[in-house]
Amino acid sequence: MQVIDILNEAKKPLFTFELVPPLKGSDAQSLLGSVRELAQFEPAYINVTNHQQEVVYLEREDGLLERRTVRKRPGTIALSALIQYTFNIPVVAHLICGGMDADQLEDALVELNFLGIENILALRGDPPNGEKRFVPVKGGYANSSDLVKQIANLNEGKYLDSTLQDGRKTHFCTGVAGYPEKHAEAPNLQQDIQMLKYKVECGAQYIVTQMFFDNAVFYRFVDDCRKAGITVPIIPGLKPIGSKRDLATIPQTFHVDFPSELVQLLNKAQKLSEIREIGVYWCTKQAKDLLEHGVPGVHFYTLGKAESVSRIVREVF
């Protein structure tokens, strides 16, 4: 079932969550355990993230460093199918522009279509670790709007091979990301919202936001989107704080602010258990307030750890 249909037919706000594929060399059992723990709360759908290749430097026998490119978290397509058919829950497979050209993206979409995965979250992706700028591969896309257009073309039976006659139409539902505190590379929030509007015009059917920790930021973002003419559903994304390290890494990595009250609470905590309790408390408070304001659902970033999200969902939904 497509996400847009799930949203349109929902009788109450939806609970959804996101999973990160395990590192290469690991198996999927721990991840499946997280799905089992959260499946009891009847998620409307589950997202599976996608990660492009990274550059690593390995020391050679002669002492010099050798530059290699590796993909540390493969398996998005396989995991999407495994989860969808093991748990009978629709899966949203993330697809990123980074590291793939247009033909490779089309091949990935064809595979997803073969597997019955109807839902895609179309993303540009971040630059690889150690690189400040996103640079598309030759023949790839610099913006996710181009990927959204490619998916829309496939839904019309238009493939990249112009010699292909009577190509079968796909039936993808496409979501995109929104940034309540603006994308790090956007000059300002207004320009970022215009880019988001363009993605919708290209074929995106719903928006899921980057994590945020101040609901007022989300409400302003939604108001600005509506004023700009964006009418598709906007789903807030939340993440419970899991460690004091999050205080430094989340603002740096995701370019979001922590409210002063949350920072003060985290600074007072001495034990990891206390920090996690604060994370659950704050995220629960956010989720309850969002539901009171009529959001279509709440999307949780689990990073593969289900315990905190399980506690939040049990209290909120």
PDB file of C-alpha atoms in Angstrom:
ATOM      1  CA  MET A   1       0.000   0.000   0.000  1.00  0.00           C
ATOM      2  CA  GLN A   2       1.294   3.461  -0.854  1.00  0.00           C
ATOM      3  CA  VAL A   3       2.138   5.940   1.884  1.00  0.00           C
ATOM      4  CA  ILE A   4      -0.081   8.646   0.422  1.00  0.00           C
ATOM      5  CA  ASP A   5      -3.067   6.277   0.524  1.00  0.00           C
ATOM      6  CA  ILE A   6      -2.217   5.262   4.091  1.00  0.00           C
ATOM      7  CA  LEU A   7      -2.129   8.938   5.070  1.00  0.00           C
ATOM      8  CA  ASN A   8      -5.359   9.794   3.269  1.00  0.00           C
ATOM      9  CA  GLU A   9      -7.264   6.838   4.724  1.00  0.00           C
ATOM     10  CA  ALA A  10      -5.925   7.076   8.296  1.00  0.00           C
ATOM     11  CA  LYS A  11      -8.527   7.454  11.034  1.00  0.00           C
ATOM     12  CA  LYS A  12      -5.939   8.533  13.588  1.00  0.00           C
ATOM     13  CA  PRO A  13      -2.341   9.870  13.608  1.00  0.00           C
ATOM     14  CA  LEU A  14       0.209   7.368  12.353  1.00  0.00           C
ATOM     15  CA  PHE A  15       3.243   5.897  14.092  1.00  0.00           C
ATOM     16  CA  THR A  16       6.193   5.207  11.777  1.00  0.00           C
ATOM     17  CA  PHE A  17       9.899   4.688  12.272  1.00  0.00           C
ATOM     18  CA  GLU A  18      13.209   4.472  10.467  1.00  0.00           C
ATOM     19  CA  LEU A  19      15.929   1.814  10.530  1.00  0.00           C
ATOM     20  CA  VAL A  20      19.599   1.922   9.556  1.00  0.00           C
ATOM     21  CA  PRO A  21      21.062  -1.147   7.768  1.00  0.00           C
ATOM     22  CA  PRO A  22      23.751  -2.930   9.799  1.00  0.00           C
ATOM     23  CA  LEU A  23      27.414  -2.512   8.974  1.00  0.00           C
ATOM     24  CA  LYS A  24      28.916  -4.820   6.380  1.00  0.00           C
ATOM     25  CA  GLY A  25      29.961  -8.058   8.082  1.00  0.00           C
ATOM     26  CA  SER A  26      26.986  -8.022  10.452  1.00  0.00           C
ATOM     27  CA  ASP A  27      23.702  -9.864  10.055  1.00  0.00           C
ATOM     28  CA  ALA A  28      20.171  -8.528  10.209  1.00  0.00           C
ATOM     29  CA  GLN A  29      19.040 -10.321  13.376  1.00  0.00           C
ATOM     30  CA  SER A  30      19.499  -7.384  15.749  1.00  0.00           C
ATOM     31  CA  LEU A  31      17.700  -5.114  13.290  1.00  0.00           C
ATOM     32  CA  LEU A  32      14.834  -7.582  12.935  1.00  0.00           C
ATOM     33  CA  GLY A  33      14.632  -7.703  16.721  1.00  0.00           C
ATOM     34  CA  SER A  34      14.052  -3.947  16.740  1.00  0.00           C
ATOM     35  CA  VAL A  35      11.299  -4.375  14.157  1.00  0.00           C
ATOM     36  CA  ARG A  36       9.653  -7.092  16.266  1.00  0.00           C
ATOM     37  CA  GLU A  37       9.717  -4.867  19.342  1.00  0.00           C
ATOM     38  CA  LEU A  38       8.102  -1.957  17.522  1.00  0.00           C
ATOM     39  CA  ALA A  39       5.759  -4.004  15.302  1.00  0.00           C
ATOM     40  CA  GLN A  40       3.483  -4.590  18.311  1.00  0.00           C
ATOM     41  CA  PHE A  41       2.456  -0.932  18.060  1.00  0.00           C
ATOM     42  CA  GLU A  42       1.256  -1.423  14.469  1.00  0.00           C
ATOM     43  CA  PRO A  43       3.449   1.041  12.566  1.00  0.00           C
ATOM     44  CA  ALA A  44       1.839   2.291   9.374  1.00  0.00           C
ATOM     45  CA  TYR A  45       5.121   1.800   7.497  1.00  0.00           C
ATOM     46  CA  ILE A  46       8.844   1.446   8.123  1.00  0.00           C
ATOM     47  CA  ASN A  47      11.682   3.381   6.473  1.00  0.00           C
ATOM     48  CA  VAL A  48      15.034   1.792   5.596  1.00  0.00           C
ATOM     49  CA  THR A  49      17.904   4.224   5.093  1.00  0.00           C
ATOM     50  CA  ASN A  50      20.485   4.229   2.309  1.00  0.00           C
ATOM     51  CA  HIS A  51      24.169   5.128   2.601  1.00  0.00           C
ATOM     52  CA  GLN A  52      26.631   5.953  -0.119  1.00  0.00           C
ATOM     53  CA  GLN A  53      30.184   4.737  -0.302  1.00  0.00           C
ATOM     54  CA  GLU A  54      32.891   6.340   1.836  1.00  0.00           C
ATOM     55  CA  VAL A  55      36.555   7.062   1.354  1.00  0.00           C
ATOM     56  CA  VAL A  56      38.927   5.335   3.775  1.00  0.00           C
ATOM     57  CA  TYR A  57      42.731   5.375   4.022  1.00  0.00           C
ATOM     58  CA  LEU A  58      44.487   2.078   4.684  1.00  0.00           C
ATOM     59  CA  GLU A  59      48.129   1.748   5.636  1.00  0.00           C
ATOM     60  CA  ARG A  60      50.151  -0.299   3.163  1.00  0.00           C
ATOM     61  CA  GLU A  61      53.138  -2.529   3.964  1.00  0.00           C
ATOM     62  CA  ASP A  62      55.497   0.250   2.871  1.00  0.00           C
ATOM     63  CA  GLY A  63      53.940   2.632   5.421  1.00  0.00           C
ATOM     64  CA  LEU A  64      52.139   4.801   2.873  1.00  0.00           C
ATOM     65  CA  LEU A  65      48.381   5.329   2.933  1.00  0.00           C
ATOM     66  CA  GLU A  66      46.189   3.924   0.207  1.00  0.00           C
ATOM     67  CA  ARG A  67      42.895   5.613  -0.616  1.00  0.00           C
ATOM     68  CA  ARG A  68      39.967   3.235  -1.061  1.00  0.00           C
ATOM     69  CA  THR A  69      36.253   3.664  -1.566  1.00  0.00           C
ATOM     70  CA  VAL A  70      33.987   1.298   0.348  1.00  0.00           C
ATOM     71  CA  ARG A  71      30.280   0.981   1.078  1.00  0.00           C
ATOM     72  CA  LYS A  72      29.961   0.301   4.795  1.00  0.00           C
ATOM     73  CA  ARG A  73      26.180  -0.170   5.005  1.00  0.00           C
ATOM     74  CA  PRO A  74      24.891  -2.017   1.943  1.00  0.00           C
ATOM     75  CA  GLY A  75      21.580  -3.843   1.846  1.00  0.00           C
ATOM     76  CA  THR A  76      18.803  -1.242   1.647  1.00  0.00           C
ATOM     77  CA  ILE A  77      16.916  -3.042  -1.120  1.00  0.00           C
ATOM     78  CA  ALA A  78      17.334  -6.505   0.400  1.00  0.00           C
ATOM     79  CA  LEU A  79      16.349  -5.332   3.886  1.00  0.00           C
ATOM     80  CA  SER A  80      13.327  -3.483   2.534  1.00  0.00           C
ATOM     81  CA  ALA A  81      12.004  -6.666   0.945  1.00  0.00           C
ATOM     82  CA  LEU A  82      12.909  -8.803   3.978  1.00  0.00           C
ATOM     83  CA  ILE A  83      11.068  -6.510   6.389  1.00  0.00           C
ATOM     84  CA  GLN A  84       8.033  -5.951   4.178  1.00  0.00           C
ATOM     85  CA  TYR A  85       7.429  -9.644   3.569  1.00  0.00           C
ATOM     86  CA  THR A  86       8.420 -10.876   7.025  1.00  0.00           C
ATOM     87  CA  PHE A  87       6.181  -8.473   8.926  1.00  0.00           C
ATOM     88  CA  ASN A  88       3.583  -7.604   6.276  1.00  0.00           C
ATOM     89  CA  ILE A  89       4.224  -3.908   6.879  1.00  0.00           C
ATOM     90  CA  PRO A  90       4.779  -1.485   3.976  1.00  0.00           C
ATOM     91  CA  VAL A  91       8.390  -0.329   3.661  1.00  0.00           C
ATOM     92  CA  VAL A  92       9.717   2.982   2.392  1.00  0.00           C
ATOM     93  CA  ALA A  93      13.127   2.423   0.803  1.00  0.00           C
ATOM     94  CA  HIS A  94      15.447   5.406   0.837  1.00  0.00           C
ATOM     95  CA  LEU A  95      17.167   6.140  -2.457  1.00  0.00           C
ATOM     96  CA  ILE A  96      20.005   8.664  -2.625  1.00  0.00           C
ATOM     97  CA  CYS A  97      21.656  10.474  -5.514  1.00  0.00           C
ATOM     98  CA  GLY A  98      25.098  10.212  -3.900  1.00  0.00           C
ATOM     99  CA  GLY A  99      27.357   7.590  -5.421  1.00  0.00           C
ATOM    100  CA  MET A 100      25.042   6.551  -8.274  1.00  0.00           C
ATOM    101  CA  ASP A 101      24.427   7.811 -11.779  1.00  0.00           C
ATOM    102  CA  ALA A 102      20.992   8.029 -13.371  1.00  0.00           C
ATOM    103  CA  ASP A 103      21.203   4.553 -14.907  1.00  0.00           C
ATOM    104  CA  GLN A 104      22.178   2.965 -11.608  1.00  0.00           C
ATOM    105  CA  LEU A 105      19.307   4.753  -9.891  1.00  0.00           C
ATOM    106  CA  GLU A 106      16.931   3.445 -12.531  1.00  0.00           C
ATOM    107  CA  ASP A 107      18.261  -0.092 -12.020  1.00  0.00           C
ATOM    108  CA  ALA A 108      17.654   0.251  -8.271  1.00  0.00           C
ATOM    109  CA  LEU A 109      14.115   1.449  -8.941  1.00  0.00           C
ATOM    110  CA  VAL A 110      13.504  -1.466 -11.311  1.00  0.00           C
ATOM    111  CA  GLU A 111      14.670  -3.904  -8.608  1.00  0.00           C
ATOM    112  CA  LEU A 112      12.430  -2.268  -6.013  1.00  0.00           C
ATOM    113  CA  ASN A 113       9.527  -2.463  -8.438  1.00  0.00           C
ATOM    114  CA  PHE A 114      10.189  -6.173  -9.053  1.00  0.00           C
ATOM    115  CA  LEU A 115      10.157  -6.740  -5.292  1.00  0.00           C
ATOM    116  CA  GLY A 116       6.847  -4.945  -4.791  1.00  0.00           C
ATOM    117  CA  ILE A 117       8.358  -2.021  -2.869  1.00  0.00           C
ATOM    118  CA  GLU A 118       6.028   0.831  -3.831  1.00  0.00           C
ATOM    119  CA  ASN A 119       7.319   3.603  -1.584  1.00  0.00           C
ATOM    120  CA  ILE A 120      10.511   5.632  -2.044  1.00  0.00           C
ATOM    121  CA  LEU A 121      12.013   8.463  -0.026  1.00  0.00           C
ATOM    122  CA  ALA A 122      14.039  10.394  -2.606  1.00  0.00           C
ATOM    123  CA  LEU A 123      17.107  12.100  -1.138  1.00  0.00           C
ATOM    124  CA  ARG A 124      20.207  13.743  -2.422  1.00  0.00           C
ATOM    125  CA  GLY A 125      22.311  12.348   0.408  1.00  0.00           C
ATOM    126  CA  ASP A 126      25.132  13.898   2.395  1.00  0.00           C
ATOM    127  CA  PRO A 127      28.731  14.286   1.212  1.00  0.00           C
ATOM    128  CA  PRO A 128      30.921  11.312   2.148  1.00  0.00           C
ATOM    129  CA  ASN A 129      32.720  11.507   5.489  1.00  0.00           C
ATOM    130  CA  GLY A 130      35.659  13.877   5.288  1.00  0.00           C
ATOM    131  CA  GLU A 131      34.249  15.858   2.356  1.00  0.00           C
ATOM    132  CA  LYS A 132      32.496  19.196   2.784  1.00  0.00           C
ATOM    133  CA  ARG A 133      30.760  19.476  -0.575  1.00  0.00           C
ATOM    134  CA  PHE A 134      28.362  17.124  -2.285  1.00  0.00           C
ATOM    135  CA  VAL A 135      29.615  16.243  -5.745  1.00  0.00           C
ATOM    136  CA  PRO A 136      27.467  13.973  -7.928  1.00  0.00           C
ATOM    137  CA  VAL A 137      29.116  11.173  -9.862  1.00  0.00           C
ATOM    138  CA  LYS A 138      29.371  11.586 -13.630  1.00  0.00           C
ATOM    139  CA  GLY A 139      25.884  11.211 -15.027  1.00  0.00           C
ATOM    140  CA  GLY A 140      24.340  11.593 -11.581  1.00  0.00           C
ATOM    141  CA  TYR A 141      22.157  14.205  -9.948  1.00  0.00           C
ATOM    142  CA  ALA A 142      23.118  17.224  -7.885  1.00  0.00           C
ATOM    143  CA  ASN A 143      19.621  17.595  -6.438  1.00  0.00           C
ATOM    144  CA  SER A 144      16.947  15.188  -5.257  1.00  0.00           C
ATOM    145  CA  SER A 145      14.375  16.970  -7.437  1.00  0.00           C
ATOM    146  CA  ASP A 146      15.969  15.266 -10.447  1.00  0.00           C
ATOM    147  CA  LEU A 147      15.499  11.881  -8.789  1.00  0.00           C
ATOM    148  CA  VAL A 148      11.870  12.752  -8.038  1.00  0.00           C
ATOM    149  CA  LYS A 149      11.389  13.572 -11.728  1.00  0.00           C
ATOM    150  CA  GLN A 150      13.007  10.285 -12.740  1.00  0.00           C
ATOM    151  CA  ILE A 151      10.604   8.351 -10.508  1.00  0.00           C
ATOM    152  CA  ALA A 152       7.652  10.312 -11.914  1.00  0.00           C
ATOM    153  CA  ASN A 153       8.816   9.431 -15.441  1.00  0.00           C
ATOM    154  CA  LEU A 154       8.988   5.734 -14.584  1.00  0.00           C
ATOM    155  CA  ASN A 155       5.442   5.968 -13.266  1.00  0.00           C
ATOM    156  CA  GLU A 156       4.561   7.138 -16.773  1.00  0.00           C
ATOM    157  CA  GLY A 157       6.508   4.301 -18.382  1.00  0.00           C
ATOM    158  CA  LYS A 158       9.338   6.606 -19.485  1.00  0.00           C
ATOM    159  CA  TYR A 159      12.730   4.948 -19.033  1.00  0.00           C
ATOM    160  CA  LEU A 160      16.173   6.399 -19.691  1.00  0.00           C
ATOM    161  CA  ASP A 161      16.648   4.098 -22.694  1.00  0.00           C
ATOM    162  CA  SER A 162      14.894   6.054 -25.435  1.00  0.00           C
ATOM    163  CA  THR A 163      14.782   2.964 -27.653  1.00  0.00           C
ATOM    164  CA  LEU A 164      12.634   1.086 -25.152  1.00  0.00           C
ATOM    165  CA  GLN A 165       9.102   0.694 -26.460  1.00  0.00           C
ATOM    166  CA  ASP A 166       6.024   0.253 -24.277  1.00  0.00           C
ATOM    167  CA  GLY A 167       7.903   0.251 -20.982  1.00  0.00           C
ATOM    168  CA  ARG A 168       5.769  -0.908 -18.066  1.00  0.00           C
ATOM    169  CA  LYS A 169       4.610   1.859 -15.771  1.00  0.00           C
ATOM    170  CA  THR A 170       5.782   1.675 -12.164  1.00  0.00           C
ATOM    171  CA  HIS A 171       3.572   2.670  -9.240  1.00  0.00           C
ATOM    172  CA  PHE A 172       5.878   4.420  -6.809  1.00  0.00           C
ATOM    173  CA  CYS A 173       4.781   6.844  -4.118  1.00  0.00           C
ATOM    174  CA  THR A 174       7.555   9.373  -3.554  1.00  0.00           C
ATOM    175  CA  GLY A 175       8.349  11.214  -0.352  1.00  0.00           C
ATOM    176  CA  VAL A 176      11.009  13.865   0.211  1.00  0.00           C
ATOM    177  CA  ALA A 177      12.775  15.448   3.162  1.00  0.00           C
ATOM    178  CA  GLY A 178      11.986  18.834   4.660  1.00  0.00           C
ATOM    179  CA  TYR A 179      14.207  20.858   6.996  1.00  0.00           C
ATOM    180  CA  PRO A 180      12.402  22.971   9.620  1.00  0.00           C
ATOM    181  CA  GLU A 181      15.674  24.743  10.441  1.00  0.00           C
ATOM    182  CA  LYS A 182      16.695  24.784   6.736  1.00  0.00           C
ATOM    183  CA  HIS A 183      19.130  22.564   4.899  1.00  0.00           C
ATOM    184  CA  ALA A 184      22.716  23.330   5.856  1.00  0.00           C
ATOM    185  CA  GLU A 185      23.576  24.385   2.303  1.00  0.00           C
ATOM    186  CA  ALA A 186      20.545  26.601   1.705  1.00  0.00           C
ATOM    187  CA  PRO A 187      21.188  30.363   1.876  1.00  0.00           C
ATOM    188  CA  ASN A 188      18.042  30.859   3.966  1.00  0.00           C
ATOM    189  CA  LEU A 189      14.857  29.078   4.986  1.00  0.00           C
ATOM    190  CA  GLN A 190      12.714  30.848   2.385  1.00  0.00           C
ATOM    191  CA  GLN A 191      14.904  29.626  -0.475  1.00  0.00           C
ATOM    192  CA  ASP A 192      14.954  26.140   1.034  1.00  0.00           C
ATOM    193  CA  ILE A 193      11.146  26.063   1.123  1.00  0.00           C
ATOM    194  CA  GLN A 194      11.032  27.116  -2.524  1.00  0.00           C
ATOM    195  CA  MET A 195      13.301  24.179  -3.367  1.00  0.00           C
ATOM    196  CA  LEU A 196      10.989  21.935  -1.366  1.00  0.00           C
ATOM    197  CA  LYS A 197       8.011  23.271  -3.288  1.00  0.00           C
ATOM    198  CA  TYR A 198       9.805  22.464  -6.529  1.00  0.00           C
ATOM    199  CA  LYS A 199      10.309  18.851  -5.384  1.00  0.00           C
ATOM    200  CA  VAL A 200       6.566  18.619  -4.802  1.00  0.00           C
ATOM    201  CA  GLU A 201       5.911  20.070  -8.248  1.00  0.00           C
ATOM    202  CA  CYS A 202       8.227  17.400  -9.670  1.00  0.00           C
ATOM    203  CA  GLY A 203       6.102  14.659  -8.161  1.00  0.00           C
ATOM    204  CA  ALA A 204       6.731  14.323  -4.414  1.00  0.00           C
ATOM    205  CA  GLN A 205       3.546  13.339  -2.602  1.00  0.00           C
ATOM    206  CA  TYR A 206       4.482  13.907   1.030  1.00  0.00           C
ATOM    207  CA  ILE A 207       7.242  15.391   3.211  1.00  0.00           C
ATOM    208  CA  VAL A 208       8.953  13.970   6.284  1.00  0.00           C
ATOM    209  CA  THR A 209      11.082  16.381   8.280  1.00  0.00           C
ATOM    210  CA  GLN A 210      14.557  16.282   9.671  1.00  0.00           C
ATOM    211  CA  MET A 211      14.619  15.823  13.442  1.00  0.00           C
ATOM    212  CA  PHE A 212      13.975  18.872  15.604  1.00  0.00           C
ATOM    213  CA  PHE A 213      13.752  19.422  19.345  1.00  0.00           C
ATOM    214  CA  ASP A 214      11.558  22.530  19.530  1.00  0.00           C
ATOM    215  CA  ASN A 215       8.023  22.054  18.231  1.00  0.00           C
ATOM    216  CA  ALA A 216       7.619  25.778  17.628  1.00  0.00           C
ATOM    217  CA  VAL A 217      10.221  25.439  14.891  1.00  0.00           C
ATOM    218  CA  PHE A 218       8.116  22.757  13.198  1.00  0.00           C
ATOM    219  CA  TYR A 219       4.885  24.754  13.436  1.00  0.00           C
ATOM    220  CA  ARG A 220       6.534  27.802  11.852  1.00  0.00           C
ATOM    221  CA  PHE A 221       7.949  25.598   9.113  1.00  0.00           C
ATOM    222  CA  VAL A 222       4.535  24.136   8.296  1.00  0.00           C
ATOM    223  CA  ASP A 223       2.962  27.618   8.235  1.00  0.00           C
ATOM    224  CA  ASP A 224       5.691  28.844   5.877  1.00  0.00           C
ATOM    225  CA  CYS A 225       5.217  25.813   3.620  1.00  0.00           C
ATOM    226  CA  ARG A 226       1.475  26.366   3.417  1.00  0.00           C
ATOM    227  CA  LYS A 227       1.949  30.055   2.645  1.00  0.00           C
ATOM    228  CA  ALA A 228       4.335  29.049  -0.141  1.00  0.00           C
ATOM    229  CA  GLY A 229       1.646  26.833  -1.671  1.00  0.00           C
ATOM    230  CA  ILE A 230       2.840  23.423  -0.476  1.00  0.00           C
ATOM    231  CA  THR A 231      -0.268  21.373   0.270  1.00  0.00           C
ATOM    232  CA  VAL A 232       1.033  17.783   0.654  1.00  0.00           C
ATOM    233  CA  PRO A 233       1.155  16.102   4.101  1.00  0.00           C
ATOM    234  CA  ILE A 234       4.108  17.126   6.292  1.00  0.00           C
ATOM    235  CA  ILE A 235       5.157  14.502   8.839  1.00  0.00           C
ATOM    236  CA  PRO A 236       7.361  15.554  11.778  1.00  0.00           C
ATOM    237  CA  GLY A 237      10.472  13.496  12.515  1.00  0.00           C
ATOM    238  CA  LEU A 238      11.642  12.987  16.112  1.00  0.00           C
ATOM    239  CA  LYS A 239      14.626  11.339  17.767  1.00  0.00           C
ATOM    240  CA  PRO A 240      15.052  10.627  21.495  1.00  0.00           C
ATOM    241  CA  ILE A 241      18.438  11.706  22.820  1.00  0.00           C
ATOM    242  CA  GLY A 242      20.492   8.635  23.695  1.00  0.00           C
ATOM    243  CA  SER A 243      23.803   9.956  25.022  1.00  0.00           C
ATOM    244  CA  LYS A 244      25.549  13.153  26.089  1.00  0.00           C
ATOM    245  CA  ARG A 245      27.604  12.862  22.912  1.00  0.00           C
ATOM    246  CA  ASP A 246      24.400  13.704  21.017  1.00  0.00           C
ATOM    247  CA  LEU A 247      24.726  17.247  22.393  1.00  0.00           C
ATOM    248  CA  ALA A 248      27.745  17.769  20.159  1.00  0.00           C
ATOM    249  CA  THR A 249      27.182  15.435  17.233  1.00  0.00           C
ATOM    250  CA  ILE A 250      23.527  16.129  16.408  1.00  0.00           C
ATOM    251  CA  PRO A 251      23.883  19.931  15.987  1.00  0.00           C
ATOM    252  CA  GLN A 252      27.104  19.435  14.040  1.00  0.00           C
ATOM    253  CA  THR A 253      25.830  16.632  11.815  1.00  0.00           C
ATOM    254  CA  PHE A 254      22.215  17.640  11.311  1.00  0.00           C
ATOM    255  CA  HIS A 255      22.448  21.413  11.860  1.00  0.00           C
ATOM    256  CA  VAL A 256      19.623  21.618  14.397  1.00  0.00           C
ATOM    257  CA  ASP A 257      19.395  23.549  17.660  1.00  0.00           C
ATOM    258  CA  PHE A 258      18.666  22.203  21.130  1.00  0.00           C
ATOM    259  CA  PRO A 259      16.326  24.282  23.336  1.00  0.00           C
ATOM    260  CA  SER A 260      18.016  25.749  26.415  1.00  0.00           C
ATOM    261  CA  GLU A 261      15.825  23.725  28.771  1.00  0.00           C
ATOM    262  CA  LEU A 262      16.883  20.454  27.130  1.00  0.00           C
ATOM    263  CA  VAL A 263      20.562  21.431  27.227  1.00  0.00           C
ATOM    264  CA  GLN A 264      20.326  22.282  30.931  1.00  0.00           C
ATOM    265  CA  LEU A 265      18.685  18.951  31.698  1.00  0.00           C
ATOM    266  CA  LEU A 266      21.337  17.020  29.782  1.00  0.00           C
ATOM    267  CA  ASN A 267      24.202  18.948  31.367  1.00  0.00           C
ATOM    268  CA  LYS A 268      22.942  18.032  34.846  1.00  0.00           C
ATOM    269  CA  ALA A 269      22.765  14.324  34.038  1.00  0.00           C
ATOM    270  CA  GLN A 270      25.655  12.237  35.301  1.00  0.00           C
ATOM    271  CA  LYS A 271      24.748   8.739  34.156  1.00  0.00           C
ATOM    272  CA  LEU A 272      23.866   7.325  30.765  1.00  0.00           C
ATOM    273  CA  SER A 273      20.601   6.029  32.209  1.00  0.00           C
ATOM    274  CA  GLU A 274      19.684   9.568  33.290  1.00  0.00           C
ATOM    275  CA  ILE A 275      20.416  10.930  29.821  1.00  0.00           C
ATOM    276  CA  ARG A 276      18.212   8.304  28.215  1.00  0.00           C
ATOM    277  CA  GLU A 277      15.407   9.095  30.645  1.00  0.00           C
ATOM    278  CA  ILE A 278      15.654  12.751  29.634  1.00  0.00           C
ATOM    279  CA  GLY A 279      15.611  11.732  25.976  1.00  0.00           C
ATOM    280  CA  VAL A 280      12.438   9.708  26.481  1.00  0.00           C
ATOM    281  CA  TYR A 281      10.813  12.475  28.551  1.00  0.00           C
ATOM    282  CA  TRP A 282      11.570  15.201  26.004  1.00  0.00           C
ATOM    283  CA  CYS A 283      10.574  13.186  22.951  1.00  0.00           C
ATOM    284  CA  THR A 284       7.357  12.047  24.631  1.00  0.00           C
ATOM    285  CA  LYS A 285       6.491  15.641  25.439  1.00  0.00           C
ATOM    286  CA  GLN A 286       7.142  16.655  21.833  1.00  0.00           C
ATOM    287  CA  ALA A 287       5.069  13.807  20.415  1.00  0.00           C
ATOM    288  CA  LYS A 288       2.070  14.499  22.646  1.00  0.00           C
ATOM    289  CA  ASP A 289       2.101  18.185  21.725  1.00  0.00           C
ATOM    290  CA  LEU A 290       2.395  17.407  18.012  1.00  0.00           C
ATOM    291  CA  LEU A 291      -0.570  15.047  18.137  1.00  0.00           C
ATOM    292  CA  GLU A 292      -2.616  17.680  19.979  1.00  0.00           C
ATOM    293  CA  HIS A 293      -1.832  20.034  17.087  1.00  0.00           C
ATOM    294  CA  GLY A 294      -3.244  17.582  14.541  1.00  0.00           C
ATOM    295  CA  VAL A 295      -0.161  16.268  12.734  1.00  0.00           C
ATOM    296  CA  PRO A 296      -0.856  13.326  10.365  1.00  0.00           C
ATOM    297  CA  GLY A 297       1.618  11.180  12.293  1.00  0.00           C
ATOM    298  CA  VAL A 298       4.997  11.103  13.991  1.00  0.00           C
ATOM    299  CA  HIS A 299       8.077   9.529  12.427  1.00  0.00           C
ATOM    300  CA  PHE A 300      10.808   8.293  14.783  1.00  0.00           C
ATOM    301  CA  TYR A 301      14.516   7.994  14.009  1.00  0.00           C
ATOM    302  CA  THR A 302      15.598   4.901  15.934  1.00  0.00           C
ATOM    303  CA  LEU A 303      19.168   4.396  14.630  1.00  0.00           C
ATOM    304  CA  GLY A 304      18.463   0.701  15.168  1.00  0.00           C
ATOM    305  CA  LYS A 305      17.682   1.070  18.903  1.00  0.00           C
ATOM    306  CA  ALA A 306      14.064   0.356  19.698  1.00  0.00           C
ATOM    307  CA  GLU A 307      13.862   0.554  23.494  1.00  0.00           C
ATOM    308  CA  SER A 308      13.410   4.321  23.909  1.00  0.00           C
ATOM    309  CA  VAL A 309      11.043   4.643  20.958  1.00  0.00           C
ATOM    310  CA  SER A 310       9.034   1.683  22.260  1.00  0.00           C
ATOM    311  CA  ARG A 311       8.525   3.436  25.604  1.00  0.00           C
ATOM    312  CA  ILE A 312       7.508   6.680  23.907  1.00  0.00           C
ATOM    313  CA  VAL A 313       5.031   5.050  21.551  1.00  0.00           C
ATOM    314  CA  ARG A 314       3.477   3.019  24.362  1.00  0.00           C
ATOM    315  CA  GLU A 315       2.713   6.239  26.252  1.00  0.00           C
ATOM    316  CA  VAL A 316       1.741   8.437  23.316  1.00  0.00           C
ATOM    317  CA  PHE A 317      -0.220   6.336  20.814  1.00  0.00           C
TER     318      PHE A 317
END
